[in-house]
XYZ file of C-alpha atoms in Angstrom:
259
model
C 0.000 0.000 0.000
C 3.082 2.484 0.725
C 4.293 1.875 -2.219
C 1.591 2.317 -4.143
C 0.464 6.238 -2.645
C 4.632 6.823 -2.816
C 3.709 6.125 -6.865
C 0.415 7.996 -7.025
C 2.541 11.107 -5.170
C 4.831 11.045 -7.871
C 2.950 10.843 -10.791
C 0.725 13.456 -9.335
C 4.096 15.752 -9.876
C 4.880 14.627 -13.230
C 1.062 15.543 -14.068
C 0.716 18.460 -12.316
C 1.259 20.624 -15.203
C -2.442 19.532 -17.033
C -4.748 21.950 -17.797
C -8.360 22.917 -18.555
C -9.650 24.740 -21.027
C -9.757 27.979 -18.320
C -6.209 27.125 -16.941
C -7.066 25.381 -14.261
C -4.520 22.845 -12.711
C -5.477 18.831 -12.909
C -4.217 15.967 -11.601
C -4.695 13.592 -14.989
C -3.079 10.282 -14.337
C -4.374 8.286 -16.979
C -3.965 7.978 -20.939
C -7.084 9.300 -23.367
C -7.311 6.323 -24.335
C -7.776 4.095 -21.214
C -10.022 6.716 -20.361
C -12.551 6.865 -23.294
C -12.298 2.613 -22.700
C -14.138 3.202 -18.950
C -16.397 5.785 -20.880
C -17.452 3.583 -23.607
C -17.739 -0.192 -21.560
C -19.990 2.218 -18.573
C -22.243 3.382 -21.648
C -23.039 -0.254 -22.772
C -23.843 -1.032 -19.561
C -26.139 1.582 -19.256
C -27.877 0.675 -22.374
C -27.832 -3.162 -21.641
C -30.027 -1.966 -18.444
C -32.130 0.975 -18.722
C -35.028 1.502 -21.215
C -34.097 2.998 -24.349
C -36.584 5.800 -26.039
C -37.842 4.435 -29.157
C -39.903 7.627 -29.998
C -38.373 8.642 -33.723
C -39.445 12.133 -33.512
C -37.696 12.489 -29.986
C -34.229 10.248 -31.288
C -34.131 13.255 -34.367
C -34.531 16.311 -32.337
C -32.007 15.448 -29.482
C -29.533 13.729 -32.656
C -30.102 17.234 -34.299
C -29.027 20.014 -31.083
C -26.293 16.992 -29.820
C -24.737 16.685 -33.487
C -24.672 20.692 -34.009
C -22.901 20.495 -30.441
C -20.493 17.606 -31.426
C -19.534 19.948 -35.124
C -18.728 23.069 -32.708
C -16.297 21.054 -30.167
C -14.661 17.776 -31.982
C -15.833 17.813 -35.509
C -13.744 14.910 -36.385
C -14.921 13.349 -33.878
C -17.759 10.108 -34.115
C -20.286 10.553 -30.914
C -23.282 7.936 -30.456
C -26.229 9.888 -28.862
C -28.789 7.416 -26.810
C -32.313 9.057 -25.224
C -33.453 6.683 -22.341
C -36.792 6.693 -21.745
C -37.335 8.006 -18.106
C -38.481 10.779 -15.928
C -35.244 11.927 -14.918
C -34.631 16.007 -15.646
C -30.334 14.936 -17.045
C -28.374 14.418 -19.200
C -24.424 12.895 -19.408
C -21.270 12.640 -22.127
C -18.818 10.516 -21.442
C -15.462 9.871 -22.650
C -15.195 8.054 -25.555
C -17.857 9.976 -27.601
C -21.021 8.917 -25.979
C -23.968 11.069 -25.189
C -27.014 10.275 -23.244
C -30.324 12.356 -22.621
C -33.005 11.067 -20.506
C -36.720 12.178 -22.020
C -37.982 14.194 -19.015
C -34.907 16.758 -20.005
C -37.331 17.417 -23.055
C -40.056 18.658 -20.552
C -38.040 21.259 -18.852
C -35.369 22.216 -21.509
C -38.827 23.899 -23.420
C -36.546 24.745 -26.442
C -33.417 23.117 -29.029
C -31.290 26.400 -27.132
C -31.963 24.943 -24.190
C -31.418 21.855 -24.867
C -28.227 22.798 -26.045
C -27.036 24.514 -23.256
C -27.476 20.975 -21.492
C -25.682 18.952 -24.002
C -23.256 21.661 -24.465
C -22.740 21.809 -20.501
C -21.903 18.173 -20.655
C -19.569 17.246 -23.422
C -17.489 20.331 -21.880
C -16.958 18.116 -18.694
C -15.339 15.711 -21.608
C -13.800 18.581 -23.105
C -12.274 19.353 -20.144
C -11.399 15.794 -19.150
C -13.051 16.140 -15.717
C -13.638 12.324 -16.071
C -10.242 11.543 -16.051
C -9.455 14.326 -13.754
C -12.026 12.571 -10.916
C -10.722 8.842 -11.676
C -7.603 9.782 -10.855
C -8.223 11.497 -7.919
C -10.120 8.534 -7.050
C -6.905 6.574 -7.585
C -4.688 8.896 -5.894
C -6.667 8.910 -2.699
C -7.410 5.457 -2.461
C -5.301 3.530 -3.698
C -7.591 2.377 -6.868
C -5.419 0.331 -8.587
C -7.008 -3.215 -8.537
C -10.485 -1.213 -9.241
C -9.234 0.296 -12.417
C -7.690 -2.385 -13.631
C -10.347 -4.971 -12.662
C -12.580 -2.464 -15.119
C -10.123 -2.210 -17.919
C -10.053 -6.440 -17.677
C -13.567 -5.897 -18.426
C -14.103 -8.099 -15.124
C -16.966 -5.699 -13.705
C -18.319 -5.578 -10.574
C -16.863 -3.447 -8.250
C -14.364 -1.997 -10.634
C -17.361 -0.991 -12.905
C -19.579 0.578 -10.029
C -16.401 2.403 -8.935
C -15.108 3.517 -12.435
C -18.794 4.571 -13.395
C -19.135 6.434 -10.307
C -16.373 8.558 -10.963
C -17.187 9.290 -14.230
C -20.612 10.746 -12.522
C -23.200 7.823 -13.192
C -24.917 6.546 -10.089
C -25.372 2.799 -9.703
C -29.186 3.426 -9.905
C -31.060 3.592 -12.826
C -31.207 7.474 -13.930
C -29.101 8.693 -10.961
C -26.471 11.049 -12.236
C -23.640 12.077 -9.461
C -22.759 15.596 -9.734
C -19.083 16.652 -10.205
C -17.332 19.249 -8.104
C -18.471 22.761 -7.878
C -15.424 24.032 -9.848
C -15.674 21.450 -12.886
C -19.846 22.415 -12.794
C -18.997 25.766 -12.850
C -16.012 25.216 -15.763
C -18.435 22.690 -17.892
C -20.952 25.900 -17.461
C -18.412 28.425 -19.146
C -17.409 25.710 -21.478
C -20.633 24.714 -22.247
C -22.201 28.397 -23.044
C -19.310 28.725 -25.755
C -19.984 25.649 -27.248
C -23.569 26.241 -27.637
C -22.669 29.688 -29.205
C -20.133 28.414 -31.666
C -23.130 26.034 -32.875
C -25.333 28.621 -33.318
C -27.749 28.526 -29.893
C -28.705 31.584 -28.414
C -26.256 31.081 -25.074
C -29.345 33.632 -23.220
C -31.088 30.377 -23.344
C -29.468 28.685 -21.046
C -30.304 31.505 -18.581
C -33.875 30.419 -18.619
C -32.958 26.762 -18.591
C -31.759 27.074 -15.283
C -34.923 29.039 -14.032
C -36.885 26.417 -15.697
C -34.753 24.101 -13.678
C -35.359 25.765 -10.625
C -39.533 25.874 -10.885
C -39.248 22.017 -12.116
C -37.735 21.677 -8.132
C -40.216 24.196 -7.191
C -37.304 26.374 -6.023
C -36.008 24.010 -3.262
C -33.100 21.703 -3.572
C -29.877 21.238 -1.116
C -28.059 24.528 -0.080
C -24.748 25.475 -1.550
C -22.314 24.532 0.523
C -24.281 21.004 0.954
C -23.627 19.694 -2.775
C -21.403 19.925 -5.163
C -23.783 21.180 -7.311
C -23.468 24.715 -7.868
C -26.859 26.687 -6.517
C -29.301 27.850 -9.507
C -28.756 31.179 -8.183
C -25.096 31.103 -8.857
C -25.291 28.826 -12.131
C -26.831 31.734 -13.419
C -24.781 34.790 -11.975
C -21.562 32.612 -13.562
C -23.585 31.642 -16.764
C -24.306 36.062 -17.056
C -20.856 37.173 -16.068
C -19.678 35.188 -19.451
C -22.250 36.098 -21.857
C -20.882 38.893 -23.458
C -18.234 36.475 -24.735
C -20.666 34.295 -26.148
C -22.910 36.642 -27.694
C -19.830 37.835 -29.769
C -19.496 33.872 -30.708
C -22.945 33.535 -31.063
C -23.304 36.128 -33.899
C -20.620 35.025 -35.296
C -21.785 31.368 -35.795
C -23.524 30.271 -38.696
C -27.387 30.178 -38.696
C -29.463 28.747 -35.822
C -29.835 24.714 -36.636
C -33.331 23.649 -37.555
C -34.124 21.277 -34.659
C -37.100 22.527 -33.049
């Protein structure tokens, strides 16, 4: 066990120069590669056991905002989009190009903008590698080894609860574990200039967040209880940036035709 956290200290150092996309430090211990395999094996496993939308109309719309999304941040890149047929009010990326949307999202997000300021919040958090960013942490303070590598051996159990955990997907069906305050808040800034760039109006995602907040009927945990950043300050963060984004926003070519 000592030698292992004497390891984990020392590739912390070698990593410690990472970034985000705002500059912020990470501690990124793990290839893209190894890390888009625990994205992709946790999104067949979600699809192997939750209900999968079969509505057409509904697979076409969220396809449409996700794939105007996926041009704006990695147009090279090859993204499978899923909607699962539940109640939940969420949506995930993960590594590895995978995408899913739950239908009650399509209840509150009332518009294709808003939608896309929920899609775009969440492939920043792959943008920004927070996955890899929280499975190493994971590693780093526990000593993960065996539980990583018992999920890349495609072995399961509690290597995949663990490893799906940390990339933010609960071990119930439609339970979806927030990150930290800071990568919310960075997958928010993100997020708001990737909607832009693909032609949402980024304003939108201002009244996603109040629709978000009647939906709870303006209750939910207090700030410093979850890692989830308040609606209150989602939105202050999401205004203070959308000057930016309006400049990106008129800049982008015209709105997609989603809705």
């Amino acid at each position: 066990m000592r030698r292992i956290i004497i390891v984990s200290v020392l590739l912390s150092l070698l990593v410690a120069c990472a970034t985000s996309p705002t500059g912020r430090r990470q501690l990124k211990l793990f290839s893209g590669d190894e890390i888009a395999k625990m994205g992709i094996q946790s999104y067949q496993q979600m699809k192997q056991e939750e209900q999968i939308e079969t509505s057409t109309a509904e697979n076409r719309y969220v396809k449409c905002v996700a794939d105007a999304i996926i041009s704006a941040s990695d147009p090279q890149g090859e993204w499978e989009v899923t909607v699962f047929e539940d109640d939940q009010v969420n949506a995930f990326a993960l590594p590895g190009g995978k995408i899913g949307v739950y239908s009650g999202l399509l209840d509150v997000a009332e518009t294709d903008d808003q939608l896309a300021a929920v899609i775009g919040h969440e492939v920043a958090h792959v943008m920004a590698d927070h996955g890899n960013e929280r499975v190493s942490q994971q590693f780093a303070t526990q000593g993960g080894l065996q539980v990583v590598s018992a999920f890349l051996g495609g072995s399961g159990g509690a290597g995949s609860q663990a490893i799906m955990s940390a990339l933010g997907l609960g071990a119930q069906v439609g339970i979806l574990l927030p990150f930290s305050r800071t990568q919310e808040s960075e997958a928010d800034t993100v997020g708001l200039e990737l909607m832009a760039r693909a032609g949402f109006d980024p304003r939108q995602s201002v009244d996603l967040w109040r629709n978000m907040a009647e939906a709870s009927g303006g209750g939910g945990q207090a700030e410093f209880l979850s890692t989830h950043p308040s609606n209150d300050s989602r939105i202050n963060n999401l205004s203070s940036h959308m000057d930016e984004a309006m400049q990106l926003y008129q800049q982008a070519p015209n709105h997609p035709e989603c809705g």
